[in-house]
Short mmCIF file of C-alpha atoms in Angstrom, two decimals:
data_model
loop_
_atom_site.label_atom_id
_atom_site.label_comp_id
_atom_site.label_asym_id
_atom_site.label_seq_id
_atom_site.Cartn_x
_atom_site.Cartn_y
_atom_site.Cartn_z
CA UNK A 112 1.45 -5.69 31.32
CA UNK A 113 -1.82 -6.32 31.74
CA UNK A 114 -3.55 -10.10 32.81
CA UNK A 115 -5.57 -12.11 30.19
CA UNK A 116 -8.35 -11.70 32.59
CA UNK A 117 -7.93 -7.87 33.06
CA UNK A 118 -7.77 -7.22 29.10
CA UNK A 119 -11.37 -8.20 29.24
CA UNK A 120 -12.73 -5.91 31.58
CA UNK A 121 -10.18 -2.87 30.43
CA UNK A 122 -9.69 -3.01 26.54
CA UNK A 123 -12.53 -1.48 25.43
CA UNK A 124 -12.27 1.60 28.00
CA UNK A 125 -8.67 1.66 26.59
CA UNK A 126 -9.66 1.64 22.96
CA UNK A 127 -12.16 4.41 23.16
CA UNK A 128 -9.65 6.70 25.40
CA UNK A 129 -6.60 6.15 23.80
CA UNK A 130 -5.56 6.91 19.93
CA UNK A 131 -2.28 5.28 18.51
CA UNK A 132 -1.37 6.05 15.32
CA UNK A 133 -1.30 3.56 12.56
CA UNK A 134 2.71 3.91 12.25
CA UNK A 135 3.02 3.38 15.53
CA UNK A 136 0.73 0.03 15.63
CA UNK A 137 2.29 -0.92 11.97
CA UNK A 138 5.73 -0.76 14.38
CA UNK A 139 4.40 -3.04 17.06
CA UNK A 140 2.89 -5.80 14.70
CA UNK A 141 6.56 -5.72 12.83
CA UNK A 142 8.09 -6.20 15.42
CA UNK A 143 6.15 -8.69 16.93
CA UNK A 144 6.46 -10.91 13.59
CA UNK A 145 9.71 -10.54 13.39
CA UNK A 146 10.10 -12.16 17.27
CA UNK A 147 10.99 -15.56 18.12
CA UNK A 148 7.37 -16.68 18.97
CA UNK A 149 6.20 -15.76 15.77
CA UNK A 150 8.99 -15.69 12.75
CA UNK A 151 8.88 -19.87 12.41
CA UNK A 152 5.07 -19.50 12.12
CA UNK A 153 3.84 -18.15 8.84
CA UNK A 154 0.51 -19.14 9.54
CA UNK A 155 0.31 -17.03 12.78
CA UNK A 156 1.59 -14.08 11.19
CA UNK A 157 -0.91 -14.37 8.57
CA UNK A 158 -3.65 -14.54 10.72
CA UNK A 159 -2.38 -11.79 13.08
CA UNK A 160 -1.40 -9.21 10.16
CA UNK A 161 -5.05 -9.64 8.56
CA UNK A 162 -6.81 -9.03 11.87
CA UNK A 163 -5.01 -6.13 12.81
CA UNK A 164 -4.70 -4.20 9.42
CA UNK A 165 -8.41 -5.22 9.03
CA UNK A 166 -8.50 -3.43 12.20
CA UNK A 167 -7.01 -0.41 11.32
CA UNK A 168 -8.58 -0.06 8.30
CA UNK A 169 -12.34 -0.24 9.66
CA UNK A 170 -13.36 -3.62 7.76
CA UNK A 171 -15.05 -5.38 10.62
CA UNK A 172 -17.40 -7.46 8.83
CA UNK A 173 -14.42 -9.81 7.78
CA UNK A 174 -13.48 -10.13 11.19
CA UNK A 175 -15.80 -13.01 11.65
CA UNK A 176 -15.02 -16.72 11.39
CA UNK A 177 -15.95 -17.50 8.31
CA UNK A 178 -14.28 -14.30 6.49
CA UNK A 179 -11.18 -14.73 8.68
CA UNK A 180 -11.37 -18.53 7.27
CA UNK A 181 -11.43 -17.64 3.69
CA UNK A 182 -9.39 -15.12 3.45
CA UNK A 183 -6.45 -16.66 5.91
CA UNK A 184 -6.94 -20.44 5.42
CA UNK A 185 -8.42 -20.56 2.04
CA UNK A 186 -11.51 -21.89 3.20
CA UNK A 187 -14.52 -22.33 0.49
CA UNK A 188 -17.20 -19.97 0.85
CA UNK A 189 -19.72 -22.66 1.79
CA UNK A 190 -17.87 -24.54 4.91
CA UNK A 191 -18.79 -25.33 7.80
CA UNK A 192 -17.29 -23.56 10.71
CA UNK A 193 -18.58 -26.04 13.32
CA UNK A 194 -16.90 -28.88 11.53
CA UNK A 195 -14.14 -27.17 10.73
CA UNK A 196 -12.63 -25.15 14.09
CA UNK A 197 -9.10 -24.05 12.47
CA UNK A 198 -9.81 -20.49 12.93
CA UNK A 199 -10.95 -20.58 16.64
CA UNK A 200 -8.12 -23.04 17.39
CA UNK A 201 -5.44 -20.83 15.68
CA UNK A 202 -6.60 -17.73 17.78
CA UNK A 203 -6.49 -19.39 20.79
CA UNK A 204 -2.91 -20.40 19.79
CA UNK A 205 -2.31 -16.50 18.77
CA UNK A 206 -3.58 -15.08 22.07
CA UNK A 207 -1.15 -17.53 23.70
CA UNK A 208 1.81 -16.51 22.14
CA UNK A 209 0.70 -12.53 22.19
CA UNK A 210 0.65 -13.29 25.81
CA UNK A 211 4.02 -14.80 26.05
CA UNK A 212 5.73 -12.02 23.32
CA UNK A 213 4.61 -9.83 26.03
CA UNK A 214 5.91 -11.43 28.95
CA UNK A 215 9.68 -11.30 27.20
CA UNK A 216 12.29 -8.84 26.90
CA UNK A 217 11.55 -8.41 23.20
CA UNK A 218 8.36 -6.34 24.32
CA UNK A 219 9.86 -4.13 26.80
CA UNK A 220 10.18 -0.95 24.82
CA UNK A 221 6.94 -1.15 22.77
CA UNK A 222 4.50 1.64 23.75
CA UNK A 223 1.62 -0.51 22.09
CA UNK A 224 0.41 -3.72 23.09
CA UNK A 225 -1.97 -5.34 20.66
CA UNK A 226 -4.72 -7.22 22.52
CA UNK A 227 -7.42 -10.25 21.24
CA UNK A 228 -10.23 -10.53 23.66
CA UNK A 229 -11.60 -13.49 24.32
CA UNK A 230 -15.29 -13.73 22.51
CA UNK A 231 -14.10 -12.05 19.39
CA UNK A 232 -11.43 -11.94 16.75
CA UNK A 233 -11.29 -8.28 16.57
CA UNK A 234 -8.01 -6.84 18.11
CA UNK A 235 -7.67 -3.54 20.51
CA UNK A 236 -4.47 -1.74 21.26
CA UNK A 237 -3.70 -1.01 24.63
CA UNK A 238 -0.73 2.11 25.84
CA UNK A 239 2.03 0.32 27.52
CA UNK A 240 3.60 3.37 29.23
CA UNK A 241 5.53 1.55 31.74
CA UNK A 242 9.13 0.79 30.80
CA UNK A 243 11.38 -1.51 32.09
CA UNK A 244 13.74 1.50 33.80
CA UNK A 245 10.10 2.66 35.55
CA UNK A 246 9.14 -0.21 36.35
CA UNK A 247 12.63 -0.78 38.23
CA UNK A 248 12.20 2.60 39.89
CA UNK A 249 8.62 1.21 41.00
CA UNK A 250 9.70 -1.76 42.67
CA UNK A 251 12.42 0.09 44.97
CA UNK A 252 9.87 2.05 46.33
CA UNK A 253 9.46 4.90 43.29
CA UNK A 254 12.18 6.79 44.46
CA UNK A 255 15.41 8.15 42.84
CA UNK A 256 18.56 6.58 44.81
CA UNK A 257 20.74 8.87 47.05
CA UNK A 258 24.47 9.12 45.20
CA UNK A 259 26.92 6.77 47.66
CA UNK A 260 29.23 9.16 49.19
CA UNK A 261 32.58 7.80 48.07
CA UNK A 262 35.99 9.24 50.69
CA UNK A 263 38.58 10.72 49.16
CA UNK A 264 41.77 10.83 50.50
CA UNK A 265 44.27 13.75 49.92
CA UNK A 266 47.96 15.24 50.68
CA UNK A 267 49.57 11.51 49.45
CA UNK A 268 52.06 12.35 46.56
CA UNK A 269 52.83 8.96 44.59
CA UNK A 270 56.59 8.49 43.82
CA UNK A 271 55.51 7.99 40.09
CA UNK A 272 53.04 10.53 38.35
CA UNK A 273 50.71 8.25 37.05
CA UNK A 274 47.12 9.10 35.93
CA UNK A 275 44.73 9.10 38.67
CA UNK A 276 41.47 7.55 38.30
CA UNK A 277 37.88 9.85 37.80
CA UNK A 278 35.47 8.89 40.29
CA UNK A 279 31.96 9.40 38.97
CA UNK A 280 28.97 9.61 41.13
CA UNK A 281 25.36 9.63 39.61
CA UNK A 282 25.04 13.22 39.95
CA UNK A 283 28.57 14.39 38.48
CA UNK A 284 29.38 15.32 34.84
CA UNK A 285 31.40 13.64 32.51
CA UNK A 286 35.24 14.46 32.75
CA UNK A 287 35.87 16.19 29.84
CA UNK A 288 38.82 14.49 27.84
CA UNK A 289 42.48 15.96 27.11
CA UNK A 290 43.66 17.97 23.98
CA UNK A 291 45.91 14.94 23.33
CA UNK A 292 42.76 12.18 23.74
CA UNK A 293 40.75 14.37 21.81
CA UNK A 294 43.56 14.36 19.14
CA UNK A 295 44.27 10.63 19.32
CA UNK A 296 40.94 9.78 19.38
CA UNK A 297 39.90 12.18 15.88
CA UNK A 298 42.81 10.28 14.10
CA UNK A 299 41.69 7.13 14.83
CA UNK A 300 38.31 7.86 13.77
CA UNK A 301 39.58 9.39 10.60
CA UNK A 302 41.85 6.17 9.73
CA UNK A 303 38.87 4.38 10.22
CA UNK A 304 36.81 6.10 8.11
CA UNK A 305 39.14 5.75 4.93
CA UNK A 306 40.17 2.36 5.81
CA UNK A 307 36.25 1.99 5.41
CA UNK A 308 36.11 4.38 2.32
CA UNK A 309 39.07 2.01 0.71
CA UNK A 310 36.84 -1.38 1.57
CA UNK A 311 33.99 -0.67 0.09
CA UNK A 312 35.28 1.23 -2.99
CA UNK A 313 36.97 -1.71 -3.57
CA UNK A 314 34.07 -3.94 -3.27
CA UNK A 315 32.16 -1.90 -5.68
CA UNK A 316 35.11 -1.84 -8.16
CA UNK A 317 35.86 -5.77 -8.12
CA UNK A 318 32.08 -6.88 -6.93
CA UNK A 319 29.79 -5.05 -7.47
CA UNK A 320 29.37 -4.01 -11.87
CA UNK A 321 29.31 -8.32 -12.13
CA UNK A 322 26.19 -8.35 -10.64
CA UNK A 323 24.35 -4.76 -11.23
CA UNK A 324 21.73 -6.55 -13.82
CA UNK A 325 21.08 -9.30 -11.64
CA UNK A 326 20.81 -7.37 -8.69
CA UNK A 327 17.99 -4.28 -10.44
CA UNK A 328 16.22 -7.46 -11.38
CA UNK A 329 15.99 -8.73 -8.02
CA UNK A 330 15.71 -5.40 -6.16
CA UNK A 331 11.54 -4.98 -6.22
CA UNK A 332 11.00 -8.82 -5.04
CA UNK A 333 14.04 -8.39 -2.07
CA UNK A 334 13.72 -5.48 -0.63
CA UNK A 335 11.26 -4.74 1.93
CA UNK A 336 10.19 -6.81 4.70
CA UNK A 337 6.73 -8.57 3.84
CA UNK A 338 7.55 -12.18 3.13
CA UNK A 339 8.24 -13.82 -0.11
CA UNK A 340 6.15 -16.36 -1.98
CA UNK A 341 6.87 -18.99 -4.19
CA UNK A 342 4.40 -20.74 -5.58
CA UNK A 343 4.99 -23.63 -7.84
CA UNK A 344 2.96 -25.29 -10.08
CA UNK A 345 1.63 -28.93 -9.70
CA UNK A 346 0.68 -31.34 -12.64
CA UNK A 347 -2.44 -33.90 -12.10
CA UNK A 348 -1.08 -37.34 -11.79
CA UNK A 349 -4.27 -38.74 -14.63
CA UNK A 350 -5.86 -36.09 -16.92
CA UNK A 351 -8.82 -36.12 -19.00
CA UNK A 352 -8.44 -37.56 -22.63
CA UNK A 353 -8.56 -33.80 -24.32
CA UNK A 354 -7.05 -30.67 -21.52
CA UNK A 355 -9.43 -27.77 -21.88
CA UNK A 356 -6.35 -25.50 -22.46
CA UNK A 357 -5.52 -27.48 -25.78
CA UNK A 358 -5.49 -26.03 -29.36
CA UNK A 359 -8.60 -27.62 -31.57
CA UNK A 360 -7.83 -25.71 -34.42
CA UNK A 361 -4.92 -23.32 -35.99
CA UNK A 362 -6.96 -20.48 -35.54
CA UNK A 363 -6.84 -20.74 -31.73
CA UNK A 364 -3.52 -20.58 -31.78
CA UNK A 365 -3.83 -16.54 -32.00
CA UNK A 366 -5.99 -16.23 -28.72
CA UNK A 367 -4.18 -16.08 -24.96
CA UNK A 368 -4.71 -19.70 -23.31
CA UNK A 369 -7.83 -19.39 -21.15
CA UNK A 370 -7.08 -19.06 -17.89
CA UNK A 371 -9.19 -22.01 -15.50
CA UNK A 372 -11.11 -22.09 -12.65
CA UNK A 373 -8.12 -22.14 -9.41
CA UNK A 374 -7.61 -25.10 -8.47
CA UNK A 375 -9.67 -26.19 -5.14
CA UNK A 376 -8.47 -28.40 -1.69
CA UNK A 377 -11.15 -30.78 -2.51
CA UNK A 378 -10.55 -34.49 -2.82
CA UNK A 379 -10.14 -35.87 -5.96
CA UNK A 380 -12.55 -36.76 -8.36
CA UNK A 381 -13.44 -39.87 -9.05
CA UNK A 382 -14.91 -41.39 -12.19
CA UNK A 383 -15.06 -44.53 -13.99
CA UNK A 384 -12.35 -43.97 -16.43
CA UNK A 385 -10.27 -41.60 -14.70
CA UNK A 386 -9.23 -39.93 -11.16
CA UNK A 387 -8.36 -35.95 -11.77
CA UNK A 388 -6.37 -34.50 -8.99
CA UNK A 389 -4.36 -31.37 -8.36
CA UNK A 390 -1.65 -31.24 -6.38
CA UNK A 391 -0.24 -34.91 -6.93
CA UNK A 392 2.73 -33.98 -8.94
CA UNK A 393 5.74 -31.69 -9.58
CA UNK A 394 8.26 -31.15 -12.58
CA UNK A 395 11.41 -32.15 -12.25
CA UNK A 396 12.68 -28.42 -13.43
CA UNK A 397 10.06 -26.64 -11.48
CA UNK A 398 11.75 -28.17 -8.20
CA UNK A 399 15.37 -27.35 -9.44
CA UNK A 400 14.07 -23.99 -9.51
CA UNK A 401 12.47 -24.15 -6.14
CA UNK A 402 16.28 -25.22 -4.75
CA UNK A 403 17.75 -22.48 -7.20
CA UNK A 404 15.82 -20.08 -6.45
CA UNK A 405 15.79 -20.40 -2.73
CA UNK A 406 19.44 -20.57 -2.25
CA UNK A 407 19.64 -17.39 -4.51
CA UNK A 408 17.43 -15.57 -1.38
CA UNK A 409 19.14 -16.56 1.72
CA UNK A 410 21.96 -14.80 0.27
CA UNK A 411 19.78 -11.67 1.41
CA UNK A 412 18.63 -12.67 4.29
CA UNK A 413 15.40 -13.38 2.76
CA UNK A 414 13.91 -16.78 3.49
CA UNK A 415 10.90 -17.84 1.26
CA UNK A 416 7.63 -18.89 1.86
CA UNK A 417 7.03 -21.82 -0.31
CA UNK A 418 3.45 -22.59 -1.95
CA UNK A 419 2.46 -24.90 -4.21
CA UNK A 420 -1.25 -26.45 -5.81
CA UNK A 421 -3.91 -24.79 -4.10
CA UNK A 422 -2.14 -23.88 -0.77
CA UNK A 423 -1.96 -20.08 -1.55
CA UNK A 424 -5.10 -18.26 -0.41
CA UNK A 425 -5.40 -14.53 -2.55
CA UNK A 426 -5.41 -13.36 1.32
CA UNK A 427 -1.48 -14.18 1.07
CA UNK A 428 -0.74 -12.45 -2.01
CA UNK A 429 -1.57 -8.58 -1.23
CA UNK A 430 1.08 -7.25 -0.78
CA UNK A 431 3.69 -9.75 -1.08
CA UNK A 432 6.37 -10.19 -3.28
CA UNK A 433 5.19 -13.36 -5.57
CA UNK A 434 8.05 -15.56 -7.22
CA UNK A 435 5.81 -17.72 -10.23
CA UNK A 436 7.30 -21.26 -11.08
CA UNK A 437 6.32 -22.93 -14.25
CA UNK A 438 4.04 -21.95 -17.02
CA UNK A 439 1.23 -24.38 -17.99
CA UNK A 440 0.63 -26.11 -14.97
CA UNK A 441 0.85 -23.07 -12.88
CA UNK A 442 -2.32 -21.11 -12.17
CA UNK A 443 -0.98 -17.85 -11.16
CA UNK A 444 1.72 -17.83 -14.22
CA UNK A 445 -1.45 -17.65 -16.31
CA UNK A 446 -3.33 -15.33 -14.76
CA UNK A 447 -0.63 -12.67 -14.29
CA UNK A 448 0.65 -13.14 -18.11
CA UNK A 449 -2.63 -13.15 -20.30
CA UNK A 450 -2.41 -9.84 -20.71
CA UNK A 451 0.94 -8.94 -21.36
CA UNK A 452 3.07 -8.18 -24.64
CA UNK A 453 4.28 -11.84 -24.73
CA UNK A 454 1.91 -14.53 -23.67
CA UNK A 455 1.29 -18.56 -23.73
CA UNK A 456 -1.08 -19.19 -26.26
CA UNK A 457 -3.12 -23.00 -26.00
CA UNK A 458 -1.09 -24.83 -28.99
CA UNK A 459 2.04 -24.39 -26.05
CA UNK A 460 3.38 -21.72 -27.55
CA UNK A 461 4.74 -17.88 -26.96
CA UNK A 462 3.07 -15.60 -28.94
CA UNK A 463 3.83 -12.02 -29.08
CA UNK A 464 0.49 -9.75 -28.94
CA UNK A 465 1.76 -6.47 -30.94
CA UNK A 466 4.23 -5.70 -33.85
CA UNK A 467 5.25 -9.20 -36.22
CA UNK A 468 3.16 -11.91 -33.92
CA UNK A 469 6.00 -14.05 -33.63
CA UNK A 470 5.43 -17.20 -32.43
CA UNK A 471 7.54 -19.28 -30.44
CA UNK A 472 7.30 -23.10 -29.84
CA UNK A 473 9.09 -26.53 -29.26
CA UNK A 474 6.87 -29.33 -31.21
CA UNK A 475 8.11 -31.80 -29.30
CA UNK A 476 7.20 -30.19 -25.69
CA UNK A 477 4.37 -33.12 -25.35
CA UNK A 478 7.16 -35.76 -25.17
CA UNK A 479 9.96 -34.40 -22.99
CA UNK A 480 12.10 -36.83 -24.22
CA UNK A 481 16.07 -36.82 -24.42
CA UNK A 482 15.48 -35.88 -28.56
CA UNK A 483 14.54 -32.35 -27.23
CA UNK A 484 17.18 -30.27 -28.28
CA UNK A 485 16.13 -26.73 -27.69
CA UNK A 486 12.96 -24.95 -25.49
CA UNK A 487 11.70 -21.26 -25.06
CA UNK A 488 10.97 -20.14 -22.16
CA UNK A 489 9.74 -16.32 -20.52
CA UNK A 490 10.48 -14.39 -17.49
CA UNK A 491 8.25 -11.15 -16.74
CA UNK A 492 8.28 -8.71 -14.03
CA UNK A 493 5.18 -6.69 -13.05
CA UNK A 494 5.84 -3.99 -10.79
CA UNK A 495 1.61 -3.46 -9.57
CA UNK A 496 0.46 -6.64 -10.05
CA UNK A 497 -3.20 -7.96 -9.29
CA UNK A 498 -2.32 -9.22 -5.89
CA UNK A 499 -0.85 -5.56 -5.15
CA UNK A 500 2.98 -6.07 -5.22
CA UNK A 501 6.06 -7.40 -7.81
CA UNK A 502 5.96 -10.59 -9.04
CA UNK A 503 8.50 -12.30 -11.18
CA UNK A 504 7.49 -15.09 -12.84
CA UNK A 505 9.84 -18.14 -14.18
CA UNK A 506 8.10 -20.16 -16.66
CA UNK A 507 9.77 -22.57 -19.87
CA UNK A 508 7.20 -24.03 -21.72
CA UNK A 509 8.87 -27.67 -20.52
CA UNK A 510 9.91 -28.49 -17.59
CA UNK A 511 13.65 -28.13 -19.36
CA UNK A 512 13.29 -24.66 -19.96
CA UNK A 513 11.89 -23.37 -16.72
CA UNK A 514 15.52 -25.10 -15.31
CA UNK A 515 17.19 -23.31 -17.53
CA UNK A 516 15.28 -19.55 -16.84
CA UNK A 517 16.42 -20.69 -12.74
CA UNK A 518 19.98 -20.73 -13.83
CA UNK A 519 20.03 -17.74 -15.62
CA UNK A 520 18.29 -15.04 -13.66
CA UNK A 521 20.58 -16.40 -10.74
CA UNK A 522 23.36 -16.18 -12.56
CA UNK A 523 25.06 -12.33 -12.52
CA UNK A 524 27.65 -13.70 -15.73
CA UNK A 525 24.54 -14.86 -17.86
CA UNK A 526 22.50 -11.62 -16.18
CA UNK A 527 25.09 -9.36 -18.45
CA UNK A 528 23.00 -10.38 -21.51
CA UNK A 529 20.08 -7.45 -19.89
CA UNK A 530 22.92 -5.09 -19.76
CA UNK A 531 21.57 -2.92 -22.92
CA UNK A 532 18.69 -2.25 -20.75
CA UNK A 533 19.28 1.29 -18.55
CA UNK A 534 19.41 0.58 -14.95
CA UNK A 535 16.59 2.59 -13.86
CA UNK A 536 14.76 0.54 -16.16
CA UNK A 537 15.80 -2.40 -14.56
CA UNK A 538 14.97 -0.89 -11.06
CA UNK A 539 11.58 -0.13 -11.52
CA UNK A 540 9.80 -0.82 -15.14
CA UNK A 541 7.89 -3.54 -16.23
CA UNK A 542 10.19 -5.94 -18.28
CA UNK A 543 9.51 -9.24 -20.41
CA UNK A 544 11.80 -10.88 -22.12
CA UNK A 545 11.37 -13.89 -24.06
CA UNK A 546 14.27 -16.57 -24.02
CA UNK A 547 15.86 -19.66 -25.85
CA UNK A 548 17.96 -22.56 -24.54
CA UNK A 549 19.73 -25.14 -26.29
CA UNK A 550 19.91 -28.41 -24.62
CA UNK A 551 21.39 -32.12 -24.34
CA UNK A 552 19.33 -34.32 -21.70
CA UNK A 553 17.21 -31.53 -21.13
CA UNK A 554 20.23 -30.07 -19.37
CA UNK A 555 20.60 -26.48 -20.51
CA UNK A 556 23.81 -25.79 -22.02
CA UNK A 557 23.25 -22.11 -23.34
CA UNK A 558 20.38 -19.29 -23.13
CA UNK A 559 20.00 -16.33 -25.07
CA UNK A 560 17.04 -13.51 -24.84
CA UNK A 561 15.55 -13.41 -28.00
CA UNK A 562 12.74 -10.91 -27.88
CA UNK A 563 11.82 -8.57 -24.53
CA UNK A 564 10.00 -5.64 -23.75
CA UNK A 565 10.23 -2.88 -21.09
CA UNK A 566 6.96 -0.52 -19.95
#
């Protein structure tokens, strides 16, 4: 492998005199992410994915500091780099733990070694042709071993026929095996086979149909191996006497609530009636679904990357799978839904855009008190979203219904209700469906789809 201090004076000879393919670099990075150094830092693997596909893809004017610090840390436009050193103190961390990655066993059979000189943020990818068997070789003095002569000793006839040993030498071939092994070892491999036929048919029969709908729901947001997002909404804790989103007449009623400005990381603003602030508070439902939701995902192996207020820079988003929690105080619930067939309208409301323009609502949503008997609530899946992958969104118009929309697309019994819906549908269309629950303490105690739509 080559020295920190070498990499300087050799990557750029290597870059121009060696191609690599992007598979074979898209290879390398994965597995580098998926290493120990790297998989409990999401922020490193954000920063080294962007570089390198930024790389590959020829975009090196936002491989400076400032781009790099927009697009990876969600940096404003306007800030100031010298007062602000997150993105040269995160590549210094990178270049570290490239260094170590390297140094391991994890990186012994990877033909590409992906390189940040020091002085710039723009990575090179240097051939690793040595292997850990050469390298061996190398250090015995690059030459192949003599075979050990090994005595054998003849004309002794054992009182007992027993099997006698095959000695093997480096050079010799395989002994090839008896009829009867041969035989012995095809039946076992047979018995094996059904025995493995039988377990899984069986699976499938008991298992599998009580969770088909639940699974083709899930299957876009799952599979793969980009990481998962969550974001969840946040509420201010004090809000300004009339919300900009609010209905100030019945004809507004009809139009899709206006989506805001995103919310920024700056600090709060201060007036003398009033202190606005994003990011101070969370529903009570929207963090049941967080737990829900998150539990429902390790069962795949699949461990979340949770967001919330304005920690999720649009850098994160393309090509991720995006999991949307909560409806009016979530700013990426809004933005993906204001064009679809059903939509939140600003009198907190659904409002279907085509056909009757039904209209869906709980009038006492502005109280969330126990009196609340029953709550709507939608859940839409985009297949090509804006940020460039699935995203399923989970969204009650109270915090009561957005527990209740957890429970059910977690839940394969409840899941049976999309079962009128073909499974390719499910696997691959755009679907929104438009849901009720009935509740006591703002507990759910039932849910039924009452409207949806597949594209």
């Amino acid at each position: 492998m080559l020295a920190i201090n070498e990499i300087e004076t050799t990557c750029e000879r290597s870059q121009g005199e060696l191609e690599h393919s992007s598979e074979q670099i898209a290879e390398t990075l994965d597995q580098i992410l998926r290493s120990t150094r790297f998989k409990d830092s999401q922020q490193l693997q954000t920063l080294l994915r962007f570089v390198v596909e930024e790389t590959i893809k020829g975009n090196d004017e936002n491989l400076k500091e400032r781009m790099i610090g927009i697009y990876v840390f969600g940096r404003r436009p306007d800030y100031d780099t010298t007062e602000d050193p997150i993105v040269r103190s995160r590549m210094g961390l990178l270049r570290k733990r490239l260094a170590q990655y390297y140094e391991g066993s994890a990186a012994e059979q990877s033909s590409v070694q992906i390189v940040i000189p020091n002085g710039t943020y723009r990575p090179v990818f240097v051939s690793r042709p040595i292997t850990k068997g050469k390298r061996t070789q190398s250090l015995l003095g690059g030459t192949k071993p003599a075979p050990m002569s090994i005595p054998v000793i003849t004309n002794i006839v054992p009182a007992i026929e027993t099997p006698q040993p095959t000695i093997v030498t480096p050079d010799s071939p395989p002994a090839a095996l008896s009829p009867f092994r041969r035989w012995v070892g095809f039946k076992a491999a047979s018995i094996a086979a059904v025995l493995a036929v039988v377990l899984v048919g069986a699976w499938w029969f008991f298992l599998r149909p009580q969770q088909q709908e639940m699974d083709a729901l899930w299957a876009p947001i799952i599979k793969g191996k980009q990481p998962v997002y969550i974001y969840t909404g946040t509420m201010p804790v004090y809000e300004p006497e009339s919300p900009a989103d609010e209905a100030s007449s019945p004809a507004d009623l009809y139009w899709p609530i206006r989506v805001p400005e995103p919310p920024t990381a700056d600090l709060p603003k201060m007036g003398p009636n009033q202190v606005f602030s994003y990011g101070e508070g969370m529903l009570t439902g929207s963090v049941y679904a967080d737990i829900r939701v998150s539990a429902f995902l390790s069962k795949y192996n699949r461990t979340p990357v949770m967001r919330s207020g304005p920690d999720l820079p649009y850098m994160d988003l393309k090509g991720s799978p995006l999991i949307l929690i909560g409806s009016f105080d979530n700013y990426w619930t809004r933005v993906m839904n204001e064009s679809l067939p059903f939509y939140f309208d600003r009198g907190f409301g659904i409002r279907e855009r085509a056909g009757a323009h039904r209209r869906w609502h709980n009038p006492l949503k502005a109280e969330m008190t126990p009196r609340m008997m029953d709550d709507y609530a939608l859940v839409f899946r985009v297949m090509d979203s804006k940020a460039g992958a699935p995203v399923l969104a989970i969204a009650g118009l109270s915090t009561c219904g957005t527990h209740a929309v957890a429970d059910f697309v977690t839940d394969p019994v409840q899941m049976k209700a999309l079962s009128g819906i073909p499974k390719s549908d499910l696997l691959s269309k755009n679907i929104e469906l438009v849901l009720h629950t009935s509740l006591v303490n703002c507990a759910p105690t039932s849910v039924q789809v009452i409207a949806s739509k597949v594209w």
